[in-house]
CSV table of C-alpha atoms in Angstrom, one decimal:
chain,number,residue,atom,x,y,z
A,1,UNK,CA,-27.6,-30.4,10.2
A,2,UNK,CA,-25.9,-28.4,7.4
A,3,UNK,CA,-24.4,-30.4,4.6
A,4,UNK,CA,-21.2,-28.6,3.5
A,5,UNK,CA,-18.5,-29.5,1.0
A,6,UNK,CA,-15.0,-30.2,2.5
A,7,UNK,CA,-13.9,-27.1,4.3
A,8,UNK,CA,-10.3,-27.3,3.1
A,9,UNK,CA,-11.6,-27.2,-0.5
A,10,UNK,CA,-13.9,-24.2,0.3
A,11,UNK,CA,-10.9,-22.4,1.8
A,12,UNK,CA,-8.8,-23.2,-1.2
A,13,UNK,CA,-11.4,-21.9,-3.6
A,14,UNK,CA,-11.8,-18.6,-1.7
A,15,UNK,CA,-8.0,-18.1,-1.8
A,16,UNK,CA,-7.8,-18.9,-5.5
A,17,UNK,CA,-10.8,-16.7,-6.3
A,18,UNK,CA,-9.3,-13.8,-4.4
A,19,UNK,CA,-5.8,-14.1,-5.8
A,20,UNK,CA,-6.5,-15.6,-9.2
A,21,UNK,CA,-3.5,-17.8,-8.8
A,22,UNK,CA,-3.0,-21.4,-7.7
A,23,UNK,CA,0.6,-20.6,-6.6
A,24,UNK,CA,-0.3,-17.5,-4.6
A,25,UNK,CA,-3.2,-19.3,-2.9
A,26,UNK,CA,-0.8,-22.2,-2.1
A,27,UNK,CA,1.7,-19.8,-0.6
A,28,UNK,CA,-1.0,-18.2,1.6
A,29,UNK,CA,-2.3,-21.6,2.8
A,30,UNK,CA,1.1,-23.3,3.1
A,31,UNK,CA,0.6,-26.0,0.5
A,32,UNK,CA,1.7,-26.5,-3.1
A,33,UNK,CA,-0.1,-25.1,-6.1
A,34,UNK,CA,-0.8,-28.7,-7.2
A,35,UNK,CA,-2.5,-29.4,-3.9
A,36,UNK,CA,-4.7,-26.3,-4.3
A,37,UNK,CA,-5.6,-27.5,-7.8
A,38,UNK,CA,-6.6,-30.9,-6.5
A,39,UNK,CA,-8.8,-29.2,-3.8
A,40,UNK,CA,-10.6,-27.2,-6.4
A,41,UNK,CA,-11.2,-30.2,-8.6
A,42,UNK,CA,-12.5,-32.1,-5.5
A,43,UNK,CA,-14.9,-29.2,-4.8
A,44,UNK,CA,-16.1,-29.0,-8.4
A,45,UNK,CA,-16.7,-32.8,-8.4
A,46,UNK,CA,-18.7,-32.5,-5.2
A,47,UNK,CA,-20.8,-29.6,-6.6
A,48,UNK,CA,-21.2,-31.0,-10.0
A,49,UNK,CA,-20.1,-27.9,-11.9
A,50,UNK,CA,-17.0,-26.0,-12.7
A,51,UNK,CA,-15.8,-23.0,-10.6
A,52,UNK,CA,-12.4,-22.2,-12.2
A,53,UNK,CA,-11.7,-21.8,-15.9
A,54,UNK,CA,-8.1,-22.9,-16.4
A,55,UNK,CA,-6.3,-21.0,-19.3
A,56,UNK,CA,-2.8,-21.5,-20.6
A,57,UNK,CA,-1.3,-18.6,-18.7
A,58,UNK,CA,-4.0,-17.5,-16.3
A,59,UNK,CA,-7.1,-18.6,-14.5
A,60,UNK,CA,-10.6,-17.1,-14.3
A,61,UNK,CA,-13.8,-17.6,-12.4
A,62,UNK,CA,-16.7,-19.2,-14.3
A,63,UNK,CA,-20.1,-17.6,-13.8
A,64,UNK,CA,-20.8,-20.1,-11.0
A,65,UNK,CA,-17.5,-19.2,-9.4
A,66,UNK,CA,-18.2,-15.5,-9.7
A,67,UNK,CA,-21.6,-16.0,-8.0
A,68,UNK,CA,-20.1,-18.1,-5.2
A,69,UNK,CA,-17.0,-16.1,-4.4
A,70,UNK,CA,-18.5,-13.0,-2.8
A,71,UNK,CA,-20.8,-15.1,-0.6
A,72,UNK,CA,-17.9,-17.2,0.6
A,73,UNK,CA,-15.8,-14.1,1.2
A,74,UNK,CA,-18.5,-12.6,3.3
A,75,UNK,CA,-18.8,-15.8,5.3
A,76,UNK,CA,-15.0,-15.9,5.9
A,77,UNK,CA,-15.1,-12.3,6.9
A,78,UNK,CA,-17.8,-13.0,9.4
A,79,UNK,CA,-15.8,-16.0,10.8
A,80,UNK,CA,-12.7,-13.9,11.0
A,81,UNK,CA,-14.5,-11.1,12.9
A,82,UNK,CA,-16.0,-13.6,15.3
A,83,UNK,CA,-12.7,-15.2,16.2
A,84,UNK,CA,-11.0,-11.8,16.4
A,85,UNK,CA,-13.5,-10.8,19.1
A,86,UNK,CA,-12.2,-13.7,21.3
A,87,UNK,CA,-8.8,-12.0,21.6
A,88,UNK,CA,-9.8,-8.9,23.5
A,89,UNK,CA,-6.2,-7.6,23.8
A,90,UNK,CA,-5.7,-7.6,20.0
A,91,UNK,CA,-9.3,-6.4,19.5
A,92,UNK,CA,-9.0,-3.4,21.7
A,93,UNK,CA,-5.5,-2.1,21.5
A,94,UNK,CA,-3.6,-3.1,18.3
A,95,UNK,CA,-3.6,-1.5,14.8
A,96,UNK,CA,-1.5,-3.3,12.1
A,97,UNK,CA,-0.6,-0.9,9.3
A,98,UNK,CA,1.2,-1.4,6.0
A,99,UNK,CA,2.9,1.3,4.0
A,100,UNK,CA,5.8,1.7,1.6
A,101,UNK,CA,9.3,2.1,3.0
A,102,UNK,CA,9.4,5.8,2.0
A,103,UNK,CA,6.0,6.7,3.3
A,104,UNK,CA,6.7,5.0,6.7
A,105,UNK,CA,10.1,6.6,7.0
A,106,UNK,CA,9.3,10.1,5.7
A,107,UNK,CA,5.7,10.7,6.8
A,108,UNK,CA,4.3,8.2,9.2
A,109,UNK,CA,7.2,7.6,11.7
A,110,UNK,CA,7.9,11.3,12.3
A,111,UNK,CA,4.3,11.7,13.4
A,112,UNK,CA,3.9,8.6,15.5
A,113,UNK,CA,5.4,10.3,18.5
A,114,UNK,CA,2.3,12.6,18.6
A,115,UNK,CA,0.0,9.6,18.2
A,116,UNK,CA,1.6,7.7,21.2
A,117,UNK,CA,1.5,10.9,23.3
A,118,UNK,CA,-2.3,11.1,22.7
A,119,UNK,CA,-3.0,7.3,22.8
A,120,UNK,CA,-0.4,5.5,25.0
A,121,UNK,CA,-2.7,2.5,25.4
A,122,UNK,CA,-2.8,1.8,21.6
A,123,UNK,CA,-0.2,-0.5,20.1
A,124,UNK,CA,0.8,-0.1,16.4
A,125,UNK,CA,2.6,-2.5,14.2
A,126,UNK,CA,4.0,-1.1,10.9
A,127,UNK,CA,4.7,-3.5,8.0
A,128,UNK,CA,6.8,-1.8,5.4
A,129,UNK,CA,6.6,-3.2,1.9
A,130,UNK,CA,6.6,-1.6,-1.5
A,131,UNK,CA,4.4,-4.4,-2.8
A,132,UNK,CA,0.6,-4.3,-2.3
A,133,UNK,CA,-0.2,-6.7,0.5
A,134,UNK,CA,-3.4,-8.6,0.9
A,135,UNK,CA,-4.9,-7.2,4.1
A,136,UNK,CA,-7.0,-10.3,4.8
A,137,UNK,CA,-4.4,-12.9,4.1
A,138,UNK,CA,-1.6,-11.0,5.9
A,139,UNK,CA,-3.8,-10.1,8.9
A,140,UNK,CA,-3.4,-6.4,8.5
A,141,UNK,CA,-5.9,-3.7,9.5
A,142,UNK,CA,-5.0,-0.7,7.4
A,143,UNK,CA,-2.9,0.2,4.4
A,144,UNK,CA,-1.6,3.5,3.1
A,145,UNK,CA,-1.4,3.3,-0.7
A,146,UNK,CA,-0.7,5.7,-3.5
A,147,UNK,CA,-2.4,6.1,-6.8
A,148,UNK,CA,-4.8,8.1,-9.0
A,149,UNK,CA,-7.8,9.8,-7.5
A,150,UNK,CA,-10.1,7.4,-9.3
A,151,UNK,CA,-8.9,4.6,-7.0
A,152,UNK,CA,-11.3,5.6,-4.2
A,153,UNK,CA,-13.7,2.8,-3.1
A,154,UNK,CA,-16.0,1.9,-0.2
A,155,UNK,CA,-12.9,0.7,1.8
A,156,UNK,CA,-10.4,3.2,0.4
A,157,UNK,CA,-10.6,6.9,1.2
A,158,UNK,CA,-8.3,9.7,0.0
A,159,UNK,CA,-6.2,11.1,2.8
A,160,UNK,CA,-4.4,13.8,0.8
A,161,UNK,CA,-2.9,14.6,-2.5
A,162,UNK,CA,0.7,15.7,-3.3
A,163,UNK,CA,2.8,17.5,-5.8
A,164,UNK,CA,6.3,16.9,-6.9
A,165,UNK,CA,9.0,19.5,-6.1
A,166,UNK,CA,12.8,19.6,-6.5
A,167,UNK,CA,14.8,19.5,-3.3
A,168,UNK,CA,18.3,20.1,-2.2
A,169,UNK,CA,20.1,19.8,1.2
A,170,UNK,CA,19.9,23.2,2.8
A,171,UNK,CA,23.6,22.8,3.9
A,172,UNK,CA,24.7,22.3,0.3
A,173,UNK,CA,25.7,25.4,-1.7
A,174,UNK,CA,23.4,26.4,-4.5
A,175,UNK,CA,24.4,25.3,-8.0
A,176,UNK,CA,23.2,25.7,-11.6
A,177,UNK,CA,20.6,23.1,-12.4
A,178,UNK,CA,22.4,22.1,-15.6
A,179,UNK,CA,25.5,21.4,-13.5
A,180,UNK,CA,23.8,19.6,-10.6
A,181,UNK,CA,23.6,15.9,-10.2
A,182,UNK,CA,19.9,14.8,-10.4
A,183,UNK,CA,18.6,11.9,-8.3
A,184,UNK,CA,15.6,9.8,-9.3
A,185,UNK,CA,14.0,6.5,-8.7
A,186,UNK,CA,12.1,3.8,-10.6
A,187,UNK,CA,8.3,4.0,-10.3
A,188,UNK,CA,7.1,0.6,-9.2
A,189,UNK,CA,3.9,1.0,-11.2
A,190,UNK,CA,5.1,2.3,-14.5
A,191,UNK,CA,1.5,2.6,-15.8
A,192,UNK,CA,0.9,5.4,-13.4
A,193,UNK,CA,3.3,7.6,-15.4
A,194,UNK,CA,4.5,9.4,-12.3
A,195,UNK,CA,6.5,12.7,-12.4
A,196,UNK,CA,10.1,12.5,-13.4
A,197,UNK,CA,12.9,15.0,-14.0
A,198,UNK,CA,12.4,14.9,-17.7
A,199,UNK,CA,8.8,16.3,-17.1
A,200,UNK,CA,10.1,18.9,-14.7
A,201,UNK,CA,12.7,20.3,-17.2
A,202,UNK,CA,10.2,20.3,-19.9
A,203,UNK,CA,7.8,22.3,-17.7
A,204,UNK,CA,10.7,24.7,-16.8
A,205,UNK,CA,11.5,25.2,-20.5
A,206,UNK,CA,15.0,24.0,-20.1
A,207,UNK,CA,17.0,21.1,-21.7
A,208,UNK,CA,17.1,17.9,-19.7
A,209,UNK,CA,20.8,17.1,-18.7
A,210,UNK,CA,20.4,13.3,-18.9
A,211,UNK,CA,24.1,12.8,-18.4
A,212,UNK,CA,23.7,14.3,-14.8
A,213,UNK,CA,21.1,11.7,-13.8
A,214,UNK,CA,21.5,9.0,-11.2
A,215,UNK,CA,18.5,6.6,-10.7
A,216,UNK,CA,17.8,4.3,-7.9
A,217,UNK,CA,15.5,1.2,-7.7
A,218,UNK,CA,13.4,2.7,-5.0
A,219,UNK,CA,12.3,6.0,-3.4
A,220,UNK,CA,13.9,5.4,0.0
A,221,UNK,CA,17.4,5.0,-1.6
A,222,UNK,CA,16.9,8.2,-3.6
A,223,UNK,CA,16.1,10.0,-0.3
A,224,UNK,CA,19.1,8.6,1.3
A,225,UNK,CA,21.2,9.9,-1.5
A,226,UNK,CA,19.7,13.3,-1.0
A,227,UNK,CA,20.5,13.2,2.7
A,228,UNK,CA,24.1,12.5,1.8
A,229,UNK,CA,24.3,15.5,-0.5
A,230,UNK,CA,24.7,13.5,-3.7
A,231,UNK,CA,22.4,15.7,-5.7
A,232,UNK,CA,18.9,17.1,-6.1
A,233,UNK,CA,15.7,15.0,-5.8
A,234,UNK,CA,12.4,15.5,-7.4
A,235,UNK,CA,10.2,14.4,-4.5
A,236,UNK,CA,6.6,14.1,-3.3
A,237,UNK,CA,5.8,17.2,-1.3
A,238,UNK,CA,4.2,15.0,1.4
A,239,UNK,CA,7.3,13.0,1.9
A,240,UNK,CA,9.5,16.1,1.9
A,241,UNK,CA,7.3,18.0,4.4
A,242,UNK,CA,9.1,17.0,7.6
A,243,UNK,CA,12.5,17.8,6.1
A,244,UNK,CA,11.3,21.2,4.8
A,245,UNK,CA,9.7,22.1,8.1
A,246,UNK,CA,12.9,21.2,10.0
A,247,UNK,CA,15.1,23.2,7.6
A,248,UNK,CA,17.0,20.2,6.4
A,249,UNK,CA,15.8,20.6,2.9
A,250,UNK,CA,15.1,23.5,0.6
A,251,UNK,CA,12.9,23.6,-2.4
A,252,UNK,CA,14.6,24.5,-5.6
A,253,UNK,CA,12.8,27.3,-7.4
A,254,UNK,CA,10.8,26.2,-10.5
A,255,UNK,CA,7.6,24.4,-11.5
A,256,UNK,CA,5.7,22.0,-9.4
A,257,UNK,CA,4.3,18.8,-11.0
A,258,UNK,CA,0.9,17.2,-10.1
A,259,UNK,CA,1.2,14.0,-8.1
A,260,UNK,CA,-1.4,11.5,-7.0
A,261,UNK,CA,-3.3,10.7,-3.8
A,262,UNK,CA,-2.5,8.8,-0.7
A,263,UNK,CA,-5.3,6.5,0.3
A,264,UNK,CA,-6.2,4.8,3.6
A,265,UNK,CA,-7.5,1.3,2.8
A,266,UNK,CA,-9.4,-0.5,5.5
A,267,UNK,CA,-9.7,-4.2,6.1
A,268,UNK,CA,-13.5,-4.8,6.6
A,269,UNK,CA,-12.7,-7.4,9.2
A,270,UNK,CA,-11.1,-4.8,11.4
A,271,UNK,CA,-13.9,-2.3,11.5
A,272,UNK,CA,-14.9,-3.0,15.1
A,273,UNK,CA,-11.4,-2.9,16.6
A,274,UNK,CA,-10.9,0.0,18.9
A,275,UNK,CA,-7.3,0.4,18.1
A,276,UNK,CA,-8.0,0.6,14.4
A,277,UNK,CA,-10.8,3.1,14.9
A,278,UNK,CA,-8.5,5.3,17.0
A,279,UNK,CA,-5.6,5.1,14.6
A,280,UNK,CA,-8.0,5.8,11.6
A,281,UNK,CA,-9.3,9.0,13.3
A,282,UNK,CA,-5.8,10.1,14.2
A,283,UNK,CA,-4.4,9.6,10.7
A,284,UNK,CA,-7.3,11.5,9.1
A,285,UNK,CA,-6.5,14.5,11.3
A,286,UNK,CA,-2.8,14.3,10.6
A,287,UNK,CA,-3.5,14.1,6.9
A,288,UNK,CA,-5.4,17.4,7.1
A,289,UNK,CA,-2.1,19.1,7.9
A,290,UNK,CA,-0.3,17.7,4.9
């Protein structure tokens, strides 16, 4: 008979090691951060060595914790996959996908009609969130994320890259750029240094009319402002594609700025789900046209 430490303590350690936060692990498991800390101490006392190094403002894994964590994560993945197999309906027909609001609205949703025409037996759930969700903890199969090309990993493949172009409503009369209202949005990850209007005007060799700028907290709001004719938007070419194809938008002449890459990130637990495999194959093909 296997002799194992208390399973609640093992589960608490795996969540803490993955999130590097007692509070986040507690939120995931539905208990307080204090309860999580007690579980970790209980596990450390049982094992006779320390797993978590507690620092003033952060925590870190000790060498023993670093050695234990991947083995536990693999074991939890195996358990999750085993129990997922029991639910044949979910296993065979459902793909849970997360993406940002803007990507879902501007790229994914316009193409889903084609997916359902090809695969009427596959169900899709789309979780829109501009935050990076934990696929394991949130029971998600796939994520579409955006970032530098260097972010590719074993479970993250590049779907396509984009560029940034200025857009206007085709129904709006053309106006001088120095007199047009400019629409922008705050980059969630400021460290990425994403393209902004200041960069575009610099590339165009023109002064930047800062007084004409209106910024929004998110990309979706900036697109909504564009749709209402409030100004020009410097946009990802991928997210503007459907509007350009339909004739709703027109590209303003001028330079194009390099963007980043859209990635498909896969939850290893979902690799055997038929619905996920079908959706993955479909989105790869759809990405080739972007």
